[in-house]
Amino acid sequence: MAAVYKSLSRTNGHKEDGGGNVVRRNRQRVLILSSRGVTYRHRHLLNDLYSLLPHSRKDAKLDTKTKLYQLNELAELYNCNNVFFFEARKGKDLYLWMSKAPNGPTVKMHLQNLHTMEELHFPGNCLKGSRPILSFDATFDTQPHLRVIKELFLHIFGVPKGARKTKPFVDHVMGFTIADGKIWIRCYQINETEQGKSKEDGEGDGEVDSAGKKAKRKGERDTNLSLVEIGPRFVLTPIVILESSFGGPVIYENKEFVSPNQIRSDLRLSKAGRYNRRSEQGIERKAKKGDLGLRSQGGRRRERDDLDESVLFA
């Protein structure tokens, strides 16, 4: 009987058009994993995203950072067509790879300014397994590479209807905004509250519209909608877009991106420059003292002569 019930529910679940064509279901599964060397904050962010995406599958850490084409085999093994990979460098920098396996494209982005749910302590909350509303900035439709990134976001963060572990509720919004060449991602709860009963204007005047009467008869109530942030929040900077999955020619490169290694190197050079300038100033100060006949000449003691005070009054 269980097999018959499953077969009947499977056949009744498909909607048919007037011509008898079956509507194609949106089947998206996401493989989420990280590389070796991630910190606890990176791991908490991965767990937060895994809880927000019920159609995702979390795997163990990947041992290699050079042979990323192995992720295509893992995605095929777990029957996933999207890959969400966190790559950690030097225990400080975090890079995000988003790929459409097995044919691509692939986007590499630098993740920064991350804050997990435990750090933020926001009052918002959403039901686990619910589906989100994806809100995109209008700037995503202005350039070709932003359209590609938007499509990947739709496939990864858009939970398909009827997917595994999903619930038939839509109670949170994920916002994707572009500012200063970076993508800012936020997650909000849709908070619905009932309006308080309005006070009557007059004691004897109690007129109510007919539409309001009908609404009250049907049991409808006016509600206020507001957004309460849940978390996590982070910022993405696009670096390159590859044509295939974790390989292939580069179809877009961000020329304005500066790697964090270069930024740290410039800071070290600026500190070293300050030290060199101070040491040069010290040498010049000693040389000036020597020219003025003071106690030192270019960093060396002045030679004693017969008219020196230490010799005359010895």
PDB file of C-alpha atoms in Angstrom:
ATOM      1  CA  MET A   1       0.000   0.000   0.000  1.00  0.00           C
ATOM      2  CA  ALA A   2       2.877   2.363   0.735  1.00  0.00           C
ATOM      3  CA  ALA A   3       4.304   1.839  -2.742  1.00  0.00           C
ATOM      4  CA  VAL A   4       0.899   2.469  -4.325  1.00  0.00           C
ATOM      5  CA  TYR A   5       0.441   5.642  -2.288  1.00  0.00           C
ATOM      6  CA  LYS A   6       3.870   6.919  -3.341  1.00  0.00           C
ATOM      7  CA  SER A   7       3.205   6.218  -6.999  1.00  0.00           C
ATOM      8  CA  LEU A   8      -0.192   7.918  -6.883  1.00  0.00           C
ATOM      9  CA  SER A   9       1.137  10.945  -5.029  1.00  0.00           C
ATOM     10  CA  ARG A  10       4.004  11.194  -7.515  1.00  0.00           C
ATOM     11  CA  THR A  11       1.651  11.200 -10.487  1.00  0.00           C
ATOM     12  CA  ASN A  12      -0.765  13.658  -8.873  1.00  0.00           C
ATOM     13  CA  GLY A  13       2.022  15.987  -7.851  1.00  0.00           C
ATOM     14  CA  HIS A  14       2.862  17.007 -11.447  1.00  0.00           C
ATOM     15  CA  LYS A  15       0.852  19.812 -12.968  1.00  0.00           C
ATOM     16  CA  GLU A  16      -0.215  19.455 -16.553  1.00  0.00           C
ATOM     17  CA  ASP A  17      -0.873  22.141 -19.119  1.00  0.00           C
ATOM     18  CA  GLY A  18      -3.729  22.265 -21.541  1.00  0.00           C
ATOM     19  CA  GLY A  19      -1.690  20.351 -24.111  1.00  0.00           C
ATOM     20  CA  GLY A  20      -0.779  17.625 -21.623  1.00  0.00           C
ATOM     21  CA  ASN A  21       2.836  18.742 -21.140  1.00  0.00           C
ATOM     22  CA  VAL A  22       4.251  18.091 -17.673  1.00  0.00           C
ATOM     23  CA  VAL A  23       5.747  21.130 -15.964  1.00  0.00           C
ATOM     24  CA  ARG A  24       9.454  20.629 -15.399  1.00  0.00           C
ATOM     25  CA  ARG A  25      10.495  20.706 -11.752  1.00  0.00           C
ATOM     26  CA  ASN A  26      13.369  22.863 -10.573  1.00  0.00           C
ATOM     27  CA  ARG A  27      15.919  20.396  -9.243  1.00  0.00           C
ATOM     28  CA  GLN A  28      18.828  22.167  -7.554  1.00  0.00           C
ATOM     29  CA  ARG A  29      21.177  20.654  -5.006  1.00  0.00           C
ATOM     30  CA  VAL A  30      24.157  22.437  -3.504  1.00  0.00           C
ATOM     31  CA  LEU A  31      27.367  20.864  -2.239  1.00  0.00           C
ATOM     32  CA  ILE A  32      28.889  22.934   0.597  1.00  0.00           C
ATOM     33  CA  LEU A  33      32.418  22.251   1.820  1.00  0.00           C
ATOM     34  CA  SER A  34      35.636  24.001   2.806  1.00  0.00           C
ATOM     35  CA  SER A  35      39.369  23.534   2.532  1.00  0.00           C
ATOM     36  CA  ARG A  36      41.904  22.880   5.278  1.00  0.00           C
ATOM     37  CA  GLY A  37      42.940  25.830   7.410  1.00  0.00           C
ATOM     38  CA  VAL A  38      39.574  27.477   8.051  1.00  0.00           C
ATOM     39  CA  THR A  39      39.085  29.244  11.367  1.00  0.00           C
ATOM     40  CA  TYR A  40      36.187  28.786  13.762  1.00  0.00           C
ATOM     41  CA  ARG A  41      34.442  31.894  12.368  1.00  0.00           C
ATOM     42  CA  HIS A  42      34.631  30.478   8.852  1.00  0.00           C
ATOM     43  CA  ARG A  43      33.247  27.182  10.095  1.00  0.00           C
ATOM     44  CA  HIS A  44      30.350  28.905  11.881  1.00  0.00           C
ATOM     45  CA  LEU A  45      29.511  30.827   8.701  1.00  0.00           C
ATOM     46  CA  LEU A  46      29.444  27.570   6.752  1.00  0.00           C
ATOM     47  CA  ASN A  47      27.077  26.036   9.311  1.00  0.00           C
ATOM     48  CA  ASP A  48      24.792  29.097   9.178  1.00  0.00           C
ATOM     49  CA  LEU A  49      24.526  28.894   5.396  1.00  0.00           C
ATOM     50  CA  TYR A  50      23.926  25.147   5.580  1.00  0.00           C
ATOM     51  CA  SER A  51      21.005  25.713   7.958  1.00  0.00           C
ATOM     52  CA  LEU A  52      19.531  28.354   5.610  1.00  0.00           C
ATOM     53  CA  LEU A  53      19.757  26.088   2.547  1.00  0.00           C
ATOM     54  CA  PRO A  54      17.716  22.912   3.105  1.00  0.00           C
ATOM     55  CA  HIS A  55      18.530  21.639  -0.402  1.00  0.00           C
ATOM     56  CA  SER A  56      22.282  21.611   0.359  1.00  0.00           C
ATOM     57  CA  ARG A  57      24.641  18.787   1.231  1.00  0.00           C
ATOM     58  CA  LYS A  58      27.647  19.356   3.528  1.00  0.00           C
ATOM     59  CA  ASP A  59      30.807  17.365   2.989  1.00  0.00           C
ATOM     60  CA  ALA A  60      34.151  16.981   4.772  1.00  0.00           C
ATOM     61  CA  LYS A  61      37.078  19.302   4.166  1.00  0.00           C
ATOM     62  CA  LEU A  62      38.936  19.076   0.878  1.00  0.00           C
ATOM     63  CA  ASP A  63      42.603  18.192   1.330  1.00  0.00           C
ATOM     64  CA  THR A  64      43.947  19.936  -1.768  1.00  0.00           C
ATOM     65  CA  LYS A  65      43.862  23.593  -2.824  1.00  0.00           C
ATOM     66  CA  THR A  66      45.335  23.150  -6.295  1.00  0.00           C
ATOM     67  CA  LYS A  67      43.322  20.280  -7.787  1.00  0.00           C
ATOM     68  CA  LEU A  68      39.922  21.918  -7.495  1.00  0.00           C
ATOM     69  CA  TYR A  69      38.600  19.954 -10.471  1.00  0.00           C
ATOM     70  CA  GLN A  70      38.062  17.097  -7.998  1.00  0.00           C
ATOM     71  CA  LEU A  71      35.024  19.023  -6.743  1.00  0.00           C
ATOM     72  CA  ASN A  72      33.212  18.115  -9.969  1.00  0.00           C
ATOM     73  CA  GLU A  73      33.621  14.435  -9.144  1.00  0.00           C
ATOM     74  CA  LEU A  74      32.361  15.020  -5.603  1.00  0.00           C
ATOM     75  CA  ALA A  75      29.332  16.896  -6.921  1.00  0.00           C
ATOM     76  CA  GLU A  76      28.542  14.042  -9.292  1.00  0.00           C
ATOM     77  CA  LEU A  77      29.001  11.537  -6.477  1.00  0.00           C
ATOM     78  CA  TYR A  78      26.491  13.347  -4.241  1.00  0.00           C
ATOM     79  CA  ASN A  79      24.108  14.171  -7.124  1.00  0.00           C
ATOM     80  CA  CYS A  80      24.641  17.932  -6.790  1.00  0.00           C
ATOM     81  CA  ASN A  81      24.688  20.419  -9.643  1.00  0.00           C
ATOM     82  CA  ASN A  82      25.998  23.434  -7.638  1.00  0.00           C
ATOM     83  CA  VAL A  83      29.230  23.748  -5.632  1.00  0.00           C
ATOM     84  CA  PHE A  84      29.767  26.232  -2.794  1.00  0.00           C
ATOM     85  CA  PHE A  85      33.435  26.000  -1.771  1.00  0.00           C
ATOM     86  CA  PHE A  86      35.282  27.996   0.931  1.00  0.00           C
ATOM     87  CA  GLU A  87      39.035  28.292   0.388  1.00  0.00           C
ATOM     88  CA  ALA A  88      41.114  29.540   3.332  1.00  0.00           C
ATOM     89  CA  ARG A  89      44.550  31.076   2.864  1.00  0.00           C
ATOM     90  CA  LYS A  90      47.083  31.651   5.677  1.00  0.00           C
ATOM     91  CA  GLY A  91      44.360  31.301   8.300  1.00  0.00           C
ATOM     92  CA  LYS A  92      43.218  34.873   7.564  1.00  0.00           C
ATOM     93  CA  ASP A  93      41.852  35.220   4.042  1.00  0.00           C
ATOM     94  CA  LEU A  94      38.713  33.451   2.858  1.00  0.00           C
ATOM     95  CA  TYR A  95      37.806  32.985  -0.795  1.00  0.00           C
ATOM     96  CA  LEU A  96      34.456  31.744  -2.054  1.00  0.00           C
ATOM     97  CA  TRP A  97      34.090  29.581  -5.163  1.00  0.00           C
ATOM     98  CA  MET A  98      30.639  29.194  -6.715  1.00  0.00           C
ATOM     99  CA  SER A  99      30.348  26.782  -9.608  1.00  0.00           C
ATOM    100  CA  LYS A 100      27.681  25.218 -11.764  1.00  0.00           C
ATOM    101  CA  ALA A 101      28.876  21.631 -12.080  1.00  0.00           C
ATOM    102  CA  PRO A 102      29.904  20.041 -14.350  1.00  0.00           C
ATOM    103  CA  ASN A 103      30.006  22.534 -17.238  1.00  0.00           C
ATOM    104  CA  GLY A 104      30.399  25.862 -15.441  1.00  0.00           C
ATOM    105  CA  PRO A 105      30.687  28.772 -15.132  1.00  0.00           C
ATOM    106  CA  THR A 106      32.721  29.387 -11.974  1.00  0.00           C
ATOM    107  CA  VAL A 107      33.020  32.592  -9.940  1.00  0.00           C
ATOM    108  CA  LYS A 108      35.816  33.264  -7.455  1.00  0.00           C
ATOM    109  CA  MET A 109      35.187  35.973  -4.864  1.00  0.00           C
ATOM    110  CA  HIS A 110      36.947  37.346  -1.819  1.00  0.00           C
ATOM    111  CA  LEU A 111      34.821  37.112   1.330  1.00  0.00           C
ATOM    112  CA  GLN A 112      35.328  39.728   4.026  1.00  0.00           C
ATOM    113  CA  ASN A 113      33.468  41.550   6.824  1.00  0.00           C
ATOM    114  CA  LEU A 114      31.762  38.330   7.874  1.00  0.00           C
ATOM    115  CA  HIS A 115      29.569  38.152  10.968  1.00  0.00           C
ATOM    116  CA  THR A 116      27.894  34.935  12.040  1.00  0.00           C
ATOM    117  CA  MET A 117      24.568  34.505  13.791  1.00  0.00           C
ATOM    118  CA  GLU A 118      26.234  33.885  17.155  1.00  0.00           C
ATOM    119  CA  GLU A 119      28.187  37.134  16.942  1.00  0.00           C
ATOM    120  CA  LEU A 120      25.285  39.355  15.914  1.00  0.00           C
ATOM    121  CA  HIS A 121      22.633  38.243  18.460  1.00  0.00           C
ATOM    122  CA  PHE A 122      19.809  39.600  16.309  1.00  0.00           C
ATOM    123  CA  PRO A 123      16.234  39.057  17.536  1.00  0.00           C
ATOM    124  CA  GLY A 124      15.082  37.785  14.129  1.00  0.00           C
ATOM    125  CA  ASN A 125      14.455  34.113  13.514  1.00  0.00           C
ATOM    126  CA  CYS A 126      13.086  31.967  10.721  1.00  0.00           C
ATOM    127  CA  LEU A 127      11.739  28.450  10.443  1.00  0.00           C
ATOM    128  CA  LYS A 128      14.363  25.880   9.556  1.00  0.00           C
ATOM    129  CA  GLY A 129      13.653  24.497   6.102  1.00  0.00           C
ATOM    130  CA  SER A 130      11.603  27.459   4.906  1.00  0.00           C
ATOM    131  CA  ARG A 131      12.115  29.019   1.477  1.00  0.00           C
ATOM    132  CA  PRO A 132      13.533  32.547   1.082  1.00  0.00           C
ATOM    133  CA  ILE A 133      12.608  35.476  -1.127  1.00  0.00           C
ATOM    134  CA  LEU A 134      15.655  36.639  -3.094  1.00  0.00           C
ATOM    135  CA  SER A 135      15.893  40.414  -3.506  1.00  0.00           C
ATOM    136  CA  PHE A 136      18.458  41.686  -6.034  1.00  0.00           C
ATOM    137  CA  ASP A 137      19.693  45.175  -6.663  1.00  0.00           C
ATOM    138  CA  ALA A 138      18.813  46.670 -10.059  1.00  0.00           C
ATOM    139  CA  THR A 139      22.551  47.023 -10.747  1.00  0.00           C
ATOM    140  CA  PHE A 140      22.774  43.273 -11.380  1.00  0.00           C
ATOM    141  CA  ASP A 141      21.049  43.745 -14.759  1.00  0.00           C
ATOM    142  CA  THR A 142      23.432  46.445 -16.022  1.00  0.00           C
ATOM    143  CA  GLN A 143      26.590  44.412 -16.793  1.00  0.00           C
ATOM    144  CA  PRO A 144      27.066  40.895 -18.252  1.00  0.00           C
ATOM    145  CA  HIS A 145      29.304  39.540 -15.478  1.00  0.00           C
ATOM    146  CA  LEU A 146      26.795  40.689 -12.841  1.00  0.00           C
ATOM    147  CA  ARG A 147      24.040  38.795 -14.677  1.00  0.00           C
ATOM    148  CA  VAL A 148      26.142  35.633 -14.488  1.00  0.00           C
ATOM    149  CA  ILE A 149      26.688  36.122 -10.742  1.00  0.00           C
ATOM    150  CA  LYS A 150      22.974  36.780 -10.238  1.00  0.00           C
ATOM    151  CA  GLU A 151      22.076  33.551 -12.036  1.00  0.00           C
ATOM    152  CA  LEU A 152      24.449  31.572  -9.821  1.00  0.00           C
ATOM    153  CA  PHE A 153      22.932  33.183  -6.718  1.00  0.00           C
ATOM    154  CA  LEU A 154      19.469  32.173  -7.949  1.00  0.00           C
ATOM    155  CA  HIS A 155      20.531  28.554  -8.398  1.00  0.00           C
ATOM    156  CA  ILE A 156      22.362  28.294  -5.058  1.00  0.00           C
ATOM    157  CA  PHE A 157      20.266  30.391  -2.658  1.00  0.00           C
ATOM    158  CA  GLY A 158      16.910  29.856  -4.379  1.00  0.00           C
ATOM    159  CA  VAL A 159      15.392  26.862  -2.606  1.00  0.00           C
ATOM    160  CA  PRO A 160      13.256  24.955  -5.139  1.00  0.00           C
ATOM    161  CA  LYS A 161       9.672  24.172  -4.274  1.00  0.00           C
ATOM    162  CA  GLY A 162       9.183  20.655  -2.991  1.00  0.00           C
ATOM    163  CA  ALA A 163      12.880  20.052  -2.414  1.00  0.00           C
ATOM    164  CA  ARG A 164      14.235  17.724   0.216  1.00  0.00           C
ATOM    165  CA  LYS A 165      13.796  18.906   3.848  1.00  0.00           C
ATOM    166  CA  THR A 166      11.865  22.010   2.797  1.00  0.00           C
ATOM    167  CA  LYS A 167       8.697  23.303   4.392  1.00  0.00           C
ATOM    168  CA  PRO A 168       5.874  25.133   2.592  1.00  0.00           C
ATOM    169  CA  PHE A 169       6.628  28.491   4.215  1.00  0.00           C
ATOM    170  CA  VAL A 170       8.245  31.709   3.017  1.00  0.00           C
ATOM    171  CA  ASP A 171       9.285  33.698   6.078  1.00  0.00           C
ATOM    172  CA  HIS A 172      12.640  35.348   5.298  1.00  0.00           C
ATOM    173  CA  VAL A 173      14.287  37.525   2.652  1.00  0.00           C
ATOM    174  CA  MET A 174      17.862  37.431   1.380  1.00  0.00           C
ATOM    175  CA  GLY A 175      19.066  40.760   0.005  1.00  0.00           C
ATOM    176  CA  PHE A 176      21.897  41.139  -2.533  1.00  0.00           C
ATOM    177  CA  THR A 177      23.087  44.739  -2.953  1.00  0.00           C
ATOM    178  CA  ILE A 178      25.996  46.171  -4.940  1.00  0.00           C
ATOM    179  CA  ALA A 179      27.953  49.101  -3.492  1.00  0.00           C
ATOM    180  CA  ASP A 180      31.566  50.184  -4.106  1.00  0.00           C
ATOM    181  CA  GLY A 181      32.081  47.263  -6.483  1.00  0.00           C
ATOM    182  CA  LYS A 182      31.226  44.719  -3.766  1.00  0.00           C
ATOM    183  CA  ILE A 183      28.202  42.502  -3.142  1.00  0.00           C
ATOM    184  CA  TRP A 184      26.620  42.972   0.289  1.00  0.00           C
ATOM    185  CA  ILE A 185      24.496  40.029   1.482  1.00  0.00           C
ATOM    186  CA  ARG A 186      21.967  40.307   4.305  1.00  0.00           C
ATOM    187  CA  CYS A 187      19.214  38.022   5.602  1.00  0.00           C
ATOM    188  CA  TYR A 188      15.967  39.315   7.155  1.00  0.00           C
ATOM    189  CA  GLN A 189      12.939  37.773   8.797  1.00  0.00           C
ATOM    190  CA  ILE A 190       9.483  38.792   7.554  1.00  0.00           C
ATOM    191  CA  ASN A 191       7.820  39.909  10.757  1.00  0.00           C
ATOM    192  CA  GLU A 192       4.022  40.117  10.598  1.00  0.00           C
ATOM    193  CA  THR A 193       2.157  41.840  13.445  1.00  0.00           C
ATOM    194  CA  GLU A 194      -1.508  42.660  13.852  1.00  0.00           C
ATOM    195  CA  GLN A 195      -2.578  46.249  14.107  1.00  0.00           C
ATOM    196  CA  GLY A 196      -4.045  47.417  17.392  1.00  0.00           C
ATOM    197  CA  LYS A 197      -7.690  48.258  17.579  1.00  0.00           C
ATOM    198  CA  SER A 198      -8.208  51.884  16.594  1.00  0.00           C
ATOM    199  CA  LYS A 199      -9.973  54.063  19.114  1.00  0.00           C
ATOM    200  CA  GLU A 200     -13.339  55.433  18.197  1.00  0.00           C
ATOM    201  CA  ASP A 201     -13.398  59.137  17.302  1.00  0.00           C
ATOM    202  CA  GLY A 202     -16.712  59.915  18.968  1.00  0.00           C
ATOM    203  CA  GLU A 203     -18.853  58.324  21.572  1.00  0.00           C
ATOM    204  CA  GLY A 204     -22.003  58.232  19.489  1.00  0.00           C
ATOM    205  CA  ASP A 205     -20.425  58.013  16.013  1.00  0.00           C
ATOM    206  CA  GLY A 206     -19.706  54.396  15.281  1.00  0.00           C
ATOM    207  CA  GLU A 207     -20.046  54.325  11.541  1.00  0.00           C
ATOM    208  CA  VAL A 208     -18.160  51.577   9.739  1.00  0.00           C
ATOM    209  CA  ASP A 209     -17.824  51.127   5.979  1.00  0.00           C
ATOM    210  CA  SER A 210     -19.477  48.213   4.270  1.00  0.00           C
ATOM    211  CA  ALA A 211     -16.107  46.941   3.073  1.00  0.00           C
ATOM    212  CA  GLY A 212     -14.823  46.961   6.631  1.00  0.00           C
ATOM    213  CA  LYS A 213     -17.878  45.044   7.776  1.00  0.00           C
ATOM    214  CA  LYS A 214     -17.298  42.393   5.143  1.00  0.00           C
ATOM    215  CA  ALA A 215     -13.675  42.079   6.164  1.00  0.00           C
ATOM    216  CA  LYS A 216     -14.626  41.641   9.782  1.00  0.00           C
ATOM    217  CA  ARG A 217     -17.224  39.069   8.844  1.00  0.00           C
ATOM    218  CA  LYS A 218     -14.656  37.058   6.922  1.00  0.00           C
ATOM    219  CA  GLY A 219     -12.220  37.254   9.819  1.00  0.00           C
ATOM    220  CA  GLU A 220      -9.588  39.251   7.935  1.00  0.00           C
ATOM    221  CA  ARG A 221      -7.270  41.431  10.003  1.00  0.00           C
ATOM    222  CA  ASP A 222      -4.964  44.250   9.070  1.00  0.00           C
ATOM    223  CA  THR A 223      -1.313  43.375   9.610  1.00  0.00           C
ATOM    224  CA  ASN A 224       1.941  45.311   9.576  1.00  0.00           C
ATOM    225  CA  LEU A 225       4.930  43.819   7.763  1.00  0.00           C
ATOM    226  CA  SER A 226       8.456  44.607   8.876  1.00  0.00           C
ATOM    227  CA  LEU A 227      11.920  43.138   8.372  1.00  0.00           C
ATOM    228  CA  VAL A 228      14.121  41.993  11.253  1.00  0.00           C
ATOM    229  CA  GLU A 229      17.692  40.989  10.462  1.00  0.00           C
ATOM    230  CA  ILE A 230      18.661  37.413  11.210  1.00  0.00           C
ATOM    231  CA  GLY A 231      22.222  37.056   9.943  1.00  0.00           C
ATOM    232  CA  PRO A 232      24.738  36.056   8.822  1.00  0.00           C
ATOM    233  CA  ARG A 233      26.116  39.055   6.955  1.00  0.00           C
ATOM    234  CA  PHE A 234      29.165  39.223   4.706  1.00  0.00           C
ATOM    235  CA  VAL A 235      30.614  41.084   1.715  1.00  0.00           C
ATOM    236  CA  LEU A 236      31.853  39.527  -1.528  1.00  0.00           C
ATOM    237  CA  THR A 237      34.314  41.033  -4.019  1.00  0.00           C
ATOM    238  CA  PRO A 238      34.305  39.359  -7.467  1.00  0.00           C
ATOM    239  CA  ILE A 239      37.772  38.426  -8.717  1.00  0.00           C
ATOM    240  CA  VAL A 240      37.473  36.207 -11.808  1.00  0.00           C
ATOM    241  CA  ILE A 241      34.836  34.260 -13.724  1.00  0.00           C
ATOM    242  CA  LEU A 242      35.903  31.037 -15.444  1.00  0.00           C
ATOM    243  CA  GLU A 243      34.081  29.553 -18.404  1.00  0.00           C
ATOM    244  CA  SER A 244      33.948  25.941 -17.177  1.00  0.00           C
ATOM    245  CA  SER A 245      33.651  24.381 -13.745  1.00  0.00           C
ATOM    246  CA  PHE A 246      36.870  25.114 -11.776  1.00  0.00           C
ATOM    247  CA  GLY A 247      38.862  25.621 -14.962  1.00  0.00           C
ATOM    248  CA  GLY A 248      38.833  26.936 -18.477  1.00  0.00           C
ATOM    249  CA  PRO A 249      39.540  30.379 -19.897  1.00  0.00           C
ATOM    250  CA  VAL A 250      38.945  33.538 -17.907  1.00  0.00           C
ATOM    251  CA  ILE A 251      35.904  35.403 -19.244  1.00  0.00           C
ATOM    252  CA  TYR A 252      35.996  38.218 -16.657  1.00  0.00           C
ATOM    253  CA  GLU A 253      38.700  39.646 -14.377  1.00  0.00           C
ATOM    254  CA  ASN A 254      38.359  42.423 -11.845  1.00  0.00           C
ATOM    255  CA  LYS A 255      41.279  44.774 -12.514  1.00  0.00           C
ATOM    256  CA  GLU A 256      40.531  46.869  -9.425  1.00  0.00           C
ATOM    257  CA  PHE A 257      40.895  44.001  -6.958  1.00  0.00           C
ATOM    258  CA  VAL A 258      43.941  44.158  -4.677  1.00  0.00           C
ATOM    259  CA  SER A 259      44.861  40.962  -2.884  1.00  0.00           C
ATOM    260  CA  PRO A 260      45.122  41.053   0.926  1.00  0.00           C
ATOM    261  CA  ASN A 261      48.730  39.825   0.651  1.00  0.00           C
ATOM    262  CA  GLN A 262      49.620  42.958  -1.315  1.00  0.00           C
ATOM    263  CA  ILE A 263      47.868  45.157   1.231  1.00  0.00           C
ATOM    264  CA  ARG A 264      49.794  43.575   4.108  1.00  0.00           C
ATOM    265  CA  SER A 265      53.055  43.913   2.154  1.00  0.00           C
ATOM    266  CA  ASP A 266      52.427  47.621   1.573  1.00  0.00           C
ATOM    267  CA  LEU A 267      51.750  48.112   5.285  1.00  0.00           C
ATOM    268  CA  ARG A 268      55.034  46.409   6.198  1.00  0.00           C
ATOM    269  CA  LEU A 269      56.923  48.530   3.665  1.00  0.00           C
ATOM    270  CA  SER A 270      55.372  51.715   5.056  1.00  0.00           C
ATOM    271  CA  LYS A 271      56.448  50.752   8.584  1.00  0.00           C
ATOM    272  CA  ALA A 272      59.963  49.937   7.331  1.00  0.00           C
ATOM    273  CA  GLY A 273      60.083  53.294   5.545  1.00  0.00           C
ATOM    274  CA  ARG A 274      59.280  55.130   8.756  1.00  0.00           C
ATOM    275  CA  TYR A 275      62.147  53.350  10.533  1.00  0.00           C
ATOM    276  CA  ASN A 276      64.586  54.153   7.717  1.00  0.00           C
ATOM    277  CA  ARG A 277      63.591  57.817   7.767  1.00  0.00           C
ATOM    278  CA  ARG A 278      64.126  58.005  11.539  1.00  0.00           C
ATOM    279  CA  SER A 279      67.566  56.408  11.272  1.00  0.00           C
ATOM    280  CA  GLU A 280      68.599  58.810   8.479  1.00  0.00           C
ATOM    281  CA  GLN A 281      67.432  61.769  10.556  1.00  0.00           C
ATOM    282  CA  GLY A 282      69.561  60.536  13.462  1.00  0.00           C
ATOM    283  CA  ILE A 283      72.663  60.360  11.260  1.00  0.00           C
ATOM    284  CA  GLU A 284      72.030  63.871   9.903  1.00  0.00           C
ATOM    285  CA  ARG A 285      71.574  65.215  13.436  1.00  0.00           C
ATOM    286  CA  LYS A 286      74.912  63.783  14.535  1.00  0.00           C
ATOM    287  CA  ALA A 287      76.622  65.274  11.471  1.00  0.00           C
ATOM    288  CA  LYS A 288      75.205  68.719  12.222  1.00  0.00           C
ATOM    289  CA  LYS A 289      76.457  68.513  15.807  1.00  0.00           C
ATOM    290  CA  GLY A 290      79.916  67.728  14.487  1.00  0.00           C
ATOM    291  CA  ASP A 291      79.862  70.692  12.125  1.00  0.00           C
ATOM    292  CA  LEU A 292      78.866  73.021  14.967  1.00  0.00           C
ATOM    293  CA  GLY A 293      81.771  71.830  17.123  1.00  0.00           C
ATOM    294  CA  LEU A 294      79.544  70.153  19.643  1.00  0.00           C
ATOM    295  CA  ARG A 295      80.325  67.020  21.583  1.00  0.00           C
ATOM    296  CA  SER A 296      80.158  64.620  18.663  1.00  0.00           C
ATOM    297  CA  GLN A 297      81.389  64.761  15.092  1.00  0.00           C
ATOM    298  CA  GLY A 298      79.411  62.540  12.768  1.00  0.00           C
ATOM    299  CA  GLY A 299      78.757  60.051  15.538  1.00  0.00           C
ATOM    300  CA  ARG A 300      82.404  60.014  16.843  1.00  0.00           C
ATOM    301  CA  ARG A 301      83.879  61.730  19.903  1.00  0.00           C
ATOM    302  CA  ARG A 302      85.919  64.870  19.300  1.00  0.00           C
ATOM    303  CA  GLU A 303      89.652  64.468  19.770  1.00  0.00           C
ATOM    304  CA  ARG A 304      91.179  66.137  22.860  1.00  0.00           C
ATOM    305  CA  ASP A 305      93.555  69.079  22.375  1.00  0.00           C
ATOM    306  CA  ASP A 306      95.840  71.012  24.788  1.00  0.00           C
ATOM    307  CA  LEU A 307      93.235  73.702  25.461  1.00  0.00           C
ATOM    308  CA  ASP A 308      90.502  71.274  26.426  1.00  0.00           C
ATOM    309  CA  GLU A 309      89.005  71.901  29.886  1.00  0.00           C
ATOM    310  CA  SER A 310      89.599  68.331  30.965  1.00  0.00           C
ATOM    311  CA  VAL A 311      93.319  68.783  30.191  1.00  0.00           C
ATOM    312  CA  LEU A 312      93.777  72.305  31.649  1.00  0.00           C
ATOM    313  CA  PHE A 313      91.958  71.629  34.920  1.00  0.00           C
ATOM    314  CA  ALA A 314      93.018  68.045  35.427  1.00  0.00           C
TER     315      ALA A 314
END
